[in-house]
JSON list of C-alpha atoms in Angstrom, two decimals:
[
{"chain": "L", "resi": 205, "resn": "MET", "atom": "CA", "xyz": [-13.50, 28.89, 6.50]},
{"chain": "L", "resi": 206, "resn": "PRO", "atom": "CA", "xyz": [-10.57, 26.41, 6.46]},
{"chain": "L", "resi": 207, "resn": "LEU", "atom": "CA", "xyz": [-11.24, 22.66, 6.20]},
{"chain": "L", "resi": 208, "resn": "SER", "atom": "CA", "xyz": [-11.16, 20.95, 9.60]},
{"chain": "L", "resi": 209, "resn": "LYS", "atom": "CA", "xyz": [-7.94, 19.06, 10.46]},
{"chain": "L", "resi": 210, "resn": "GLN", "atom": "CA", "xyz": [-9.86, 16.48, 12.52]},
{"chain": "L", "resi": 211, "resn": "GLN", "atom": "CA", "xyz": [-11.79, 13.72, 10.85]},
{"chain": "L", "resi": 212, "resn": "ASN", "atom": "CA", "xyz": [-13.43, 10.50, 12.05]},
{"chain": "L", "resi": 213, "resn": "VAL", "atom": "CA", "xyz": [-12.70, 7.91, 9.35]},
{"chain": "L", "resi": 214, "resn": "LEU", "atom": "CA", "xyz": [-14.32, 4.49, 8.78]},
{"chain": "L", "resi": 215, "resn": "GLY", "atom": "CA", "xyz": [-13.12, 1.74, 6.48]},
{"chain": "L", "resi": 216, "resn": "ILE", "atom": "CA", "xyz": [-11.55, 1.72, 3.01]},
{"chain": "L", "resi": 217, "resn": "SER", "atom": "CA", "xyz": [-13.61, 2.38, -0.11]},
{"chain": "L", "resi": 218, "resn": "ASN", "atom": "CA", "xyz": [-10.93, 1.92, -2.82]},
{"chain": "L", "resi": 219, "resn": "ALA", "atom": "CA", "xyz": [-7.34, 0.78, -2.99]},
{"chain": "L", "resi": 220, "resn": "LYS", "atom": "CA", "xyz": [-4.87, 0.71, -5.94]},
{"chain": "L", "resi": 221, "resn": "ILE", "atom": "CA", "xyz": [-1.27, -0.20, -6.54]},
{"chain": "L", "resi": 222, "resn": "ALA", "atom": "CA", "xyz": [1.13, 1.00, -9.23]},
{"chain": "L", "resi": 223, "resn": "GLU", "atom": "CA", "xyz": [4.66, -0.22, -9.93]},
{"chain": "L", "resi": 224, "resn": "VAL", "atom": "CA", "xyz": [7.32, 2.31, -9.05]},
{"chain": "L", "resi": 225, "resn": "ILE", "atom": "CA", "xyz": [9.08, 2.91, -12.38]},
{"chain": "L", "resi": 226, "resn": "THR", "atom": "CA", "xyz": [11.66, 5.49, -11.24]},
{"chain": "L", "resi": 227, "resn": "ASN", "atom": "CA", "xyz": [12.87, 6.26, -7.75]},
{"chain": "L", "resi": 228, "resn": "THR", "atom": "CA", "xyz": [15.98, 8.44, -7.84]},
{"chain": "L", "resi": 229, "resn": "ALA", "atom": "CA", "xyz": [17.15, 11.54, -6.01]},
{"chain": "L", "resi": 230, "resn": "GLU", "atom": "CA", "xyz": [15.63, 13.64, -8.83]},
{"chain": "L", "resi": 231, "resn": "THR", "atom": "CA", "xyz": [12.63, 11.65, -10.07]},
{"chain": "L", "resi": 232, "resn": "TYR", "atom": "CA", "xyz": [9.80, 9.57, -8.75]},
{"chain": "L", "resi": 233, "resn": "ALA", "atom": "CA", "xyz": [7.40, 8.02, -11.29]},
{"chain": "L", "resi": 234, "resn": "ILE", "atom": "CA", "xyz": [4.85, 5.20, -11.18]},
{"chain": "L", "resi": 235, "resn": "GLY", "atom": "CA", "xyz": [3.17, 3.07, -13.83]},
{"chain": "L", "resi": 236, "resn": "ASP", "atom": "CA", "xyz": [-0.51, 2.45, -14.41]},
{"chain": "L", "resi": 237, "resn": "ARG", "atom": "CA", "xyz": [-2.64, 1.88, -11.39]},
{"chain": "L", "resi": 238, "resn": "MET", "atom": "CA", "xyz": [-4.35, -1.50, -10.76]},
{"chain": "L", "resi": 239, "resn": "ASP", "atom": "CA", "xyz": [-7.26, -2.09, -8.50]},
{"chain": "L", "resi": 240, "resn": "LEU", "atom": "CA", "xyz": [-6.65, -3.92, -5.19]},
{"chain": "L", "resi": 241, "resn": "PRO", "atom": "CA", "xyz": [-10.16, -5.28, -4.70]},
{"chain": "L", "resi": 242, "resn": "GLU", "atom": "CA", "xyz": [-12.25, -6.30, -1.71]},
{"chain": "L", "resi": 243, "resn": "LEU", "atom": "CA", "xyz": [-9.87, -5.55, 1.17]},
{"chain": "L", "resi": 244, "resn": "SER", "atom": "CA", "xyz": [-10.93, -7.13, 4.47]},
{"chain": "L", "resi": 245, "resn": "THR", "atom": "CA", "xyz": [-7.97, -5.64, 6.43]},
{"chain": "L", "resi": 246, "resn": "MET", "atom": "CA", "xyz": [-5.34, -2.99, 6.07]},
{"chain": "L", "resi": 247, "resn": "GLU", "atom": "CA", "xyz": [-2.68, -2.21, 8.61]},
{"chain": "L", "resi": 248, "resn": "VAL", "atom": "CA", "xyz": [-0.08, 0.54, 8.26]},
{"chain": "L", "resi": 249, "resn": "THR", "atom": "CA", "xyz": [2.16, 0.90, 11.31]},
{"chain": "L", "resi": 250, "resn": "VAL", "atom": "CA", "xyz": [5.24, 3.03, 11.82]},
{"chain": "L", "resi": 251, "resn": "THR", "atom": "CA", "xyz": [8.48, 1.21, 12.60]},
{"chain": "L", "resi": 252, "resn": "SER", "atom": "CA", "xyz": [11.26, 3.03, 14.45]},
{"chain": "L", "resi": 253, "resn": "GLU", "atom": "CA", "xyz": [14.64, 2.73, 16.07]},
{"chain": "L", "resi": 254, "resn": "LYS", "atom": "CA", "xyz": [15.38, 4.39, 19.42]},
{"chain": "L", "resi": 255, "resn": "LYS", "atom": "CA", "xyz": [18.80, 5.75, 20.34]},
{"chain": "L", "resi": 256, "resn": "GLU", "atom": "CA", "xyz": [19.77, 6.68, 23.91]},
{"chain": "L", "resi": 257, "resn": "ALA", "atom": "CA", "xyz": [22.69, 8.51, 25.39]},
{"chain": "L", "resi": 258, "resn": "LYS", "atom": "CA", "xyz": [23.55, 7.29, 28.91]},
{"chain": "L", "resi": 259, "resn": "ALA", "atom": "CA", "xyz": [25.77, 8.91, 31.50]},
{"chain": "L", "resi": 260, "resn": "GLY", "atom": "CA", "xyz": [26.32, 6.61, 34.40]},
{"chain": "L", "resi": 261, "resn": "LEU", "atom": "CA", "xyz": [22.88, 5.14, 35.27]},
{"chain": "L", "resi": 262, "resn": "ALA", "atom": "CA", "xyz": [20.89, 8.04, 33.75]},
{"chain": "L", "resi": 263, "resn": "THR", "atom": "CA", "xyz": [19.54, 8.46, 30.25]},
{"chain": "L", "resi": 264, "resn": "VAL", "atom": "CA", "xyz": [20.48, 12.05, 29.35]},
{"chain": "L", "resi": 265, "resn": "ALA", "atom": "CA", "xyz": [19.14, 12.14, 25.79]},
{"chain": "L", "resi": 266, "resn": "SER", "atom": "CA", "xyz": [16.87, 9.99, 23.67]},
{"chain": "L", "resi": 267, "resn": "TYR", "atom": "CA", "xyz": [15.92, 10.16, 20.04]},
{"chain": "L", "resi": 268, "resn": "THR", "atom": "CA", "xyz": [13.49, 7.97, 18.02]},
{"chain": "L", "resi": 269, "resn": "PHE", "atom": "CA", "xyz": [14.02, 7.65, 14.27]},
{"chain": "L", "resi": 270, "resn": "LYS", "atom": "CA", "xyz": [11.18, 6.67, 11.91]},
{"chain": "L", "resi": 271, "resn": "THR", "atom": "CA", "xyz": [12.66, 3.87, 9.78]},
{"chain": "L", "resi": 272, "resn": "ALA", "atom": "CA", "xyz": [9.69, 2.62, 7.71]},
{"chain": "L", "resi": 273, "resn": "TYR", "atom": "CA", "xyz": [6.12, 1.50, 7.76]},
{"chain": "L", "resi": 274, "resn": "ALA", "atom": "CA", "xyz": [5.02, -2.08, 8.28]},
{"chain": "L", "resi": 275, "resn": "VAL", "atom": "CA", "xyz": [2.25, -2.79, 5.72]},
{"chain": "L", "resi": 276, "resn": "LYS", "atom": "CA", "xyz": [-0.21, -5.70, 5.90]},
{"chain": "L", "resi": 277, "resn": "PHE", "atom": "CA", "xyz": [-3.44, -6.24, 4.02]},
{"chain": "L", "resi": 278, "resn": "GLU", "atom": "CA", "xyz": [-5.77, -9.04, 3.21]},
{"chain": "L", "resi": 279, "resn": "SER", "atom": "CA", "xyz": [-8.21, -9.34, 0.33]},
{"chain": "L", "resi": 280, "resn": "VAL", "atom": "CA", "xyz": [-11.14, -11.78, -0.03]},
{"chain": "L", "resi": 281, "resn": "ASN", "atom": "CA", "xyz": [-10.60, -11.54, -3.80]},
{"chain": "L", "resi": 282, "resn": "ILE", "atom": "CA", "xyz": [-7.84, -13.42, -5.62]},
{"chain": "L", "resi": 283, "resn": "PRO", "atom": "CA", "xyz": [-6.59, -10.80, -8.10]},
{"chain": "L", "resi": 284, "resn": "LEU", "atom": "CA", "xyz": [-4.14, -12.79, -10.20]},
{"chain": "L", "resi": 285, "resn": "ASP", "atom": "CA", "xyz": [-2.80, -9.73, -12.07]},
{"chain": "L", "resi": 286, "resn": "VAL", "atom": "CA", "xyz": [-2.04, -7.97, -8.81]},
{"chain": "L", "resi": 287, "resn": "LEU", "atom": "CA", "xyz": [-0.49, -11.17, -7.34]},
{"chain": "L", "resi": 288, "resn": "ALA", "atom": "CA", "xyz": [1.85, -11.46, -10.36]},
{"chain": "L", "resi": 289, "resn": "LYS", "atom": "CA", "xyz": [2.73, -7.73, -10.33]},
{"chain": "L", "resi": 290, "resn": "ILE", "atom": "CA", "xyz": [3.57, -7.51, -6.61]},
{"chain": "L", "resi": 291, "resn": "ASN", "atom": "CA", "xyz": [5.55, -10.77, -6.55]},
{"chain": "L", "resi": 292, "resn": "GLY", "atom": "CA", "xyz": [7.37, -10.14, -9.86]},
{"chain": "L", "resi": 293, "resn": "ALA", "atom": "CA", "xyz": [5.87, -13.39, -11.14]},
{"chain": "L", "resi": 294, "resn": "ALA", "atom": "CA", "xyz": [4.94, -14.34, -14.67]},
{"chain": "L", "resi": 295, "resn": "LEU", "atom": "CA", "xyz": [1.30, -13.96, -15.74]},
{"chain": "L", "resi": 296, "resn": "ALA", "atom": "CA", "xyz": [0.22, -15.84, -18.92]},
{"chain": "L", "resi": 297, "resn": "GLU", "atom": "CA", "xyz": [-3.17, -15.73, -20.68]},
{"chain": "L", "resi": 298, "resn": "SER", "atom": "CA", "xyz": [-4.06, -18.31, -23.28]},
{"chain": "L", "resi": 299, "resn": "GLY", "atom": "CA", "xyz": [-6.94, -20.00, -25.06]},
{"chain": "L", "resi": 300, "resn": "ASP", "atom": "CA", "xyz": [-10.31, -18.92, -26.34]},
{"chain": "L", "resi": 301, "resn": "THR", "atom": "CA", "xyz": [-13.72, -19.30, -24.78]},
{"chain": "L", "resi": 302, "resn": "PRO", "atom": "CA", "xyz": [-14.59, -21.81, -23.44]},
{"chain": "L", "resi": 303, "resn": "ASN", "atom": "CA", "xyz": [-10.97, -22.87, -22.85]},
{"chain": "L", "resi": 304, "resn": "GLN", "atom": "CA", "xyz": [-9.30, -19.69, -21.50]},
{"chain": "L", "resi": 305, "resn": "LYS", "atom": "CA", "xyz": [-6.60, -19.81, -18.91]},
{"chain": "L", "resi": 306, "resn": "VAL", "atom": "CA", "xyz": [-4.86, -17.26, -16.72]},
{"chain": "L", "resi": 307, "resn": "THR", "atom": "CA", "xyz": [-1.75, -18.70, -15.01]},
{"chain": "L", "resi": 308, "resn": "VAL", "atom": "CA", "xyz": [0.58, -17.17, -12.46]},
{"chain": "L", "resi": 309, "resn": "THR", "atom": "CA", "xyz": [3.90, -18.97, -12.21]},
{"chain": "L", "resi": 310, "resn": "ASP", "atom": "CA", "xyz": [6.05, -18.24, -9.17]},
{"chain": "L", "resi": 311, "resn": "LYS", "atom": "CA", "xyz": [9.83, -18.91, -9.46]},
{"chain": "L", "resi": 312, "resn": "SER", "atom": "CA", "xyz": [12.76, -18.67, -7.13]},
{"chain": "L", "resi": 313, "resn": "SER", "atom": "CA", "xyz": [14.25, -16.06, -9.46]},
{"chain": "L", "resi": 314, "resn": "ASP", "atom": "CA", "xyz": [11.23, -13.65, -9.15]},
{"chain": "L", "resi": 315, "resn": "VAL", "atom": "CA", "xyz": [12.04, -10.26, -7.68]},
{"chain": "L", "resi": 316, "resn": "PRO", "atom": "CA", "xyz": [9.09, -8.54, -5.94]},
{"chain": "L", "resi": 317, "resn": "VAL", "atom": "CA", "xyz": [8.46, -5.05, -7.34]},
{"chain": "L", "resi": 318, "resn": "THR", "atom": "CA", "xyz": [8.35, -1.81, -5.39]},
{"chain": "L", "resi": 319, "resn": "PHE", "atom": "CA", "xyz": [4.92, -0.33, -5.69]},
{"chain": "L", "resi": 320, "resn": "ASN", "atom": "CA", "xyz": [2.93, 2.74, -4.73]},
{"chain": "L", "resi": 321, "resn": "LEU", "atom": "CA", "xyz": [-0.16, 1.97, -2.58]},
{"chain": "L", "resi": 322, "resn": "GLU", "atom": "CA", "xyz": [-2.99, 4.43, -2.29]},
{"chain": "L", "resi": 323, "resn": "PHE", "atom": "CA", "xyz": [-6.32, 3.88, -0.62]},
{"chain": "L", "resi": 324, "resn": "ASP", "atom": "CA", "xyz": [-9.21, 6.12, 0.36]},
{"chain": "L", "resi": 325, "resn": "THR", "atom": "CA", "xyz": [-12.50, 6.16, 2.19]},
{"chain": "L", "resi": 326, "resn": "ASP", "atom": "CA", "xyz": [-15.82, 7.93, 1.65]},
{"chain": "L", "resi": 327, "resn": "PHE", "atom": "CA", "xyz": [-16.95, 7.25, 5.20]},
{"chain": "L", "resi": 328, "resn": "ILE", "atom": "CA", "xyz": [-16.00, 10.38, 7.09]},
{"chain": "L", "resi": 329, "resn": "ASN", "atom": "CA", "xyz": [-17.72, 12.15, 9.98]},
{"chain": "L", "resi": 330, "resn": "GLY", "atom": "CA", "xyz": [-16.35, 15.61, 9.28]},
{"chain": "L", "resi": 331, "resn": "GLU", "atom": "CA", "xyz": [-16.19, 18.29, 6.65]},
{"chain": "L", "resi": 332, "resn": "ALA", "atom": "CA", "xyz": [-13.99, 16.28, 4.17]},
{"chain": "L", "resi": 333, "resn": "ALA", "atom": "CA", "xyz": [-15.61, 14.33, 1.33]},
{"chain": "L", "resi": 334, "resn": "ASP", "atom": "CA", "xyz": [-12.88, 11.69, 1.37]},
{"chain": "L", "resi": 335, "resn": "LEU", "atom": "CA", "xyz": [-9.51, 10.90, 2.96]},
{"chain": "L", "resi": 336, "resn": "HIS", "atom": "CA", "xyz": [-6.54, 9.33, 1.15]},
{"chain": "L", "resi": 337, "resn": "MET", "atom": "CA", "xyz": [-3.37, 7.60, 2.39]},
{"chain": "L", "resi": 338, "resn": "GLU", "atom": "CA", "xyz": [-0.55, 7.08, -0.15]},
{"chain": "L", "resi": 339, "resn": "LEU", "atom": "CA", "xyz": [2.59, 5.07, 0.61]},
{"chain": "L", "resi": 340, "resn": "PHE", "atom": "CA", "xyz": [5.24, 5.75, -2.03]},
{"chain": "L", "resi": 341, "resn": "CYS", "atom": "CA", "xyz": [7.55, 2.70, -1.94]},
{"chain": "L", "resi": 342, "resn": "VAL", "atom": "CA", "xyz": [6.09, -0.52, -0.68]},
{"chain": "L", "resi": 343, "resn": "SER", "atom": "CA", "xyz": [7.53, -4.06, -1.25]},
{"chain": "L", "resi": 344, "resn": "GLY", "atom": "CA", "xyz": [6.90, -7.45, 0.11]},
{"chain": "L", "resi": 345, "resn": "LEU", "atom": "CA", "xyz": [5.06, -10.64, -0.96]},
{"chain": "L", "resi": 346, "resn": "LEU", "atom": "CA", "xyz": [1.42, -11.32, -1.67]},
{"chain": "L", "resi": 347, "resn": "ASP", "atom": "CA", "xyz": [0.36, -14.90, -0.96]},
{"chain": "L", "resi": 348, "resn": "VAL", "atom": "CA", "xyz": [-2.73, -16.93, -1.54]},
{"chain": "L", "resi": 349, "resn": "GLN", "atom": "CA", "xyz": [-4.00, -18.66, 1.60]},
{"chain": "L", "resi": 350, "resn": "SER", "atom": "CA", "xyz": [-6.18, -21.60, 0.64]},
{"chain": "L", "resi": 351, "resn": "LYS", "atom": "CA", "xyz": [-8.61, -22.95, 3.24]},
{"chain": "L", "resi": 352, "resn": "ALA", "atom": "CA", "xyz": [-10.40, -26.27, 3.02]},
{"chain": "L", "resi": 353, "resn": "ASP", "atom": "CA", "xyz": [-13.61, -25.05, 4.48]},
{"chain": "L", "resi": 354, "resn": "ASP", "atom": "CA", "xyz": [-13.67, -21.29, 3.81]},
{"chain": "L", "resi": 355, "resn": "PHE", "atom": "CA", "xyz": [-12.96, -18.69, 1.19]},
{"chain": "L", "resi": 356, "resn": "TRP", "atom": "CA", "xyz": [-9.41, -18.39, -0.11]},
{"chain": "L", "resi": 357, "resn": "THR", "atom": "CA", "xyz": [-7.75, -15.00, 0.62]},
{"chain": "L", "resi": 358, "resn": "CYS", "atom": "CA", "xyz": [-4.75, -13.01, -0.49]},
{"chain": "L", "resi": 359, "resn": "SER", "atom": "CA", "xyz": [-2.50, -11.80, 2.28]},
{"chain": "L", "resi": 360, "resn": "PHE", "atom": "CA", "xyz": [0.33, -9.27, 1.92]},
{"chain": "L", "resi": 361, "resn": "GLU", "atom": "CA", "xyz": [3.09, -8.44, 4.36]},
{"chain": "L", "resi": 362, "resn": "GLY", "atom": "CA", "xyz": [5.84, -5.93, 3.54]},
{"chain": "L", "resi": 363, "resn": "GLN", "atom": "CA", "xyz": [7.40, -2.63, 4.24]},
{"chain": "L", "resi": 364, "resn": "GLY", "atom": "CA", "xyz": [6.94, 0.93, 3.06]},
{"chain": "L", "resi": 365, "resn": "VAL", "atom": "CA", "xyz": [10.16, 2.91, 2.76]},
{"chain": "L", "resi": 366, "resn": "ALA", "atom": "CA", "xyz": [10.90, 6.49, 1.90]},
{"chain": "L", "resi": 367, "resn": "ARG", "atom": "CA", "xyz": [11.14, 7.57, -1.72]},
{"chain": "L", "resi": 368, "resn": "LYS", "atom": "CA", "xyz": [14.53, 8.97, -2.65]},
{"chain": "L", "resi": 369, "resn": "LYS", "atom": "CA", "xyz": [13.70, 12.34, -4.10]},
{"chain": "L", "resi": 370, "resn": "ASP", "atom": "CA", "xyz": [12.32, 13.89, -0.89]},
{"chain": "L", "resi": 371, "resn": "LYS", "atom": "CA", "xyz": [12.68, 11.12, 1.78]},
{"chain": "L", "resi": 372, "resn": "ALA", "atom": "CA", "xyz": [8.83, 11.03, 2.12]},
{"chain": "L", "resi": 373, "resn": "PHE", "atom": "CA", "xyz": [7.24, 7.85, 3.35]},
{"chain": "L", "resi": 374, "resn": "ARG", "atom": "CA", "xyz": [3.58, 8.69, 2.81]},
{"chain": "L", "resi": 375, "resn": "THR", "atom": "CA", "xyz": [0.93, 11.34, 2.61]},
{"chain": "L", "resi": 376, "resn": "ILE", "atom": "CA", "xyz": [-2.50, 11.56, 4.26]},
{"chain": "L", "resi": 377, "resn": "THR", "atom": "CA", "xyz": [-4.86, 13.98, 2.47]},
{"chain": "L", "resi": 378, "resn": "ALA", "atom": "CA", "xyz": [-8.35, 15.16, 3.46]},
{"chain": "L", "resi": 379, "resn": "ASN", "atom": "CA", "xyz": [-10.22, 16.42, 0.39]},
{"chain": "L", "resi": 380, "resn": "GLU", "atom": "CA", "xyz": [-13.17, 18.78, 0.76]},
{"chain": "L", "resi": 381, "resn": "THR", "atom": "CA", "xyz": [-14.40, 17.51, -2.70]},
{"chain": "L", "resi": 382, "resn": "LYS", "atom": "CA", "xyz": [-14.35, 13.78, -3.57]},
{"chain": "L", "resi": 383, "resn": "THR", "atom": "CA", "xyz": [-11.11, 13.06, -5.44]},
{"chain": "L", "resi": 384, "resn": "GLU", "atom": "CA", "xyz": [-10.23, 9.90, -7.35]},
{"chain": "L", "resi": 385, "resn": "ILE", "atom": "CA", "xyz": [-7.14, 7.92, -6.43]},
{"chain": "L", "resi": 386, "resn": "GLY", "atom": "CA", "xyz": [-4.22, 9.15, -8.50]},
{"chain": "L", "resi": 387, "resn": "ALA", "atom": "CA", "xyz": [-5.61, 12.60, -9.20]},
{"chain": "L", "resi": 388, "resn": "SER", "atom": "CA", "xyz": [-2.75, 14.24, -7.44]},
{"chain": "L", "resi": 389, "resn": "ASP", "atom": "CA", "xyz": [0.07, 12.14, -8.86]},
{"chain": "L", "resi": 390, "resn": "ASP", "atom": "CA", "xyz": [3.40, 13.97, -9.26]}
]
């Protein structure tokens, strides 16, 4: 019997990013995956452009183009390695215990990287064991929001665009058997 195409999905169990190393008409490749820990929110929303043909006062044809995906997430963890990777900033580690330091230095010359974003959930009310969403080419900025009377958070806002080799924006995959993130990398 085929796997159901309808799933009720709750939350995010895991999320990972990987720098896009190659994105050409022939090849798409990513680097090592890094955990994106303790997400409190994740929003992926299609963006589009609408074209209309008008004749007199009537619209005689209309077409909507998918242009990208708006991507936003927030983490209640401050992952300095992920912050540096996404923003293209320098990460330096120095010292020995008990005087170790990890420093992220942001500069005006930093160029944010394009990264692959994949996340999954184990909380499904259906036949699938897990459900994955993978966005192939995401870029934007990750910022630390410091609050005087609450936990600091990391907040990302960016855009997911199509990879060049096949013009694909993303995949959503329901797996009958639990599958780790990255198990189906090209």
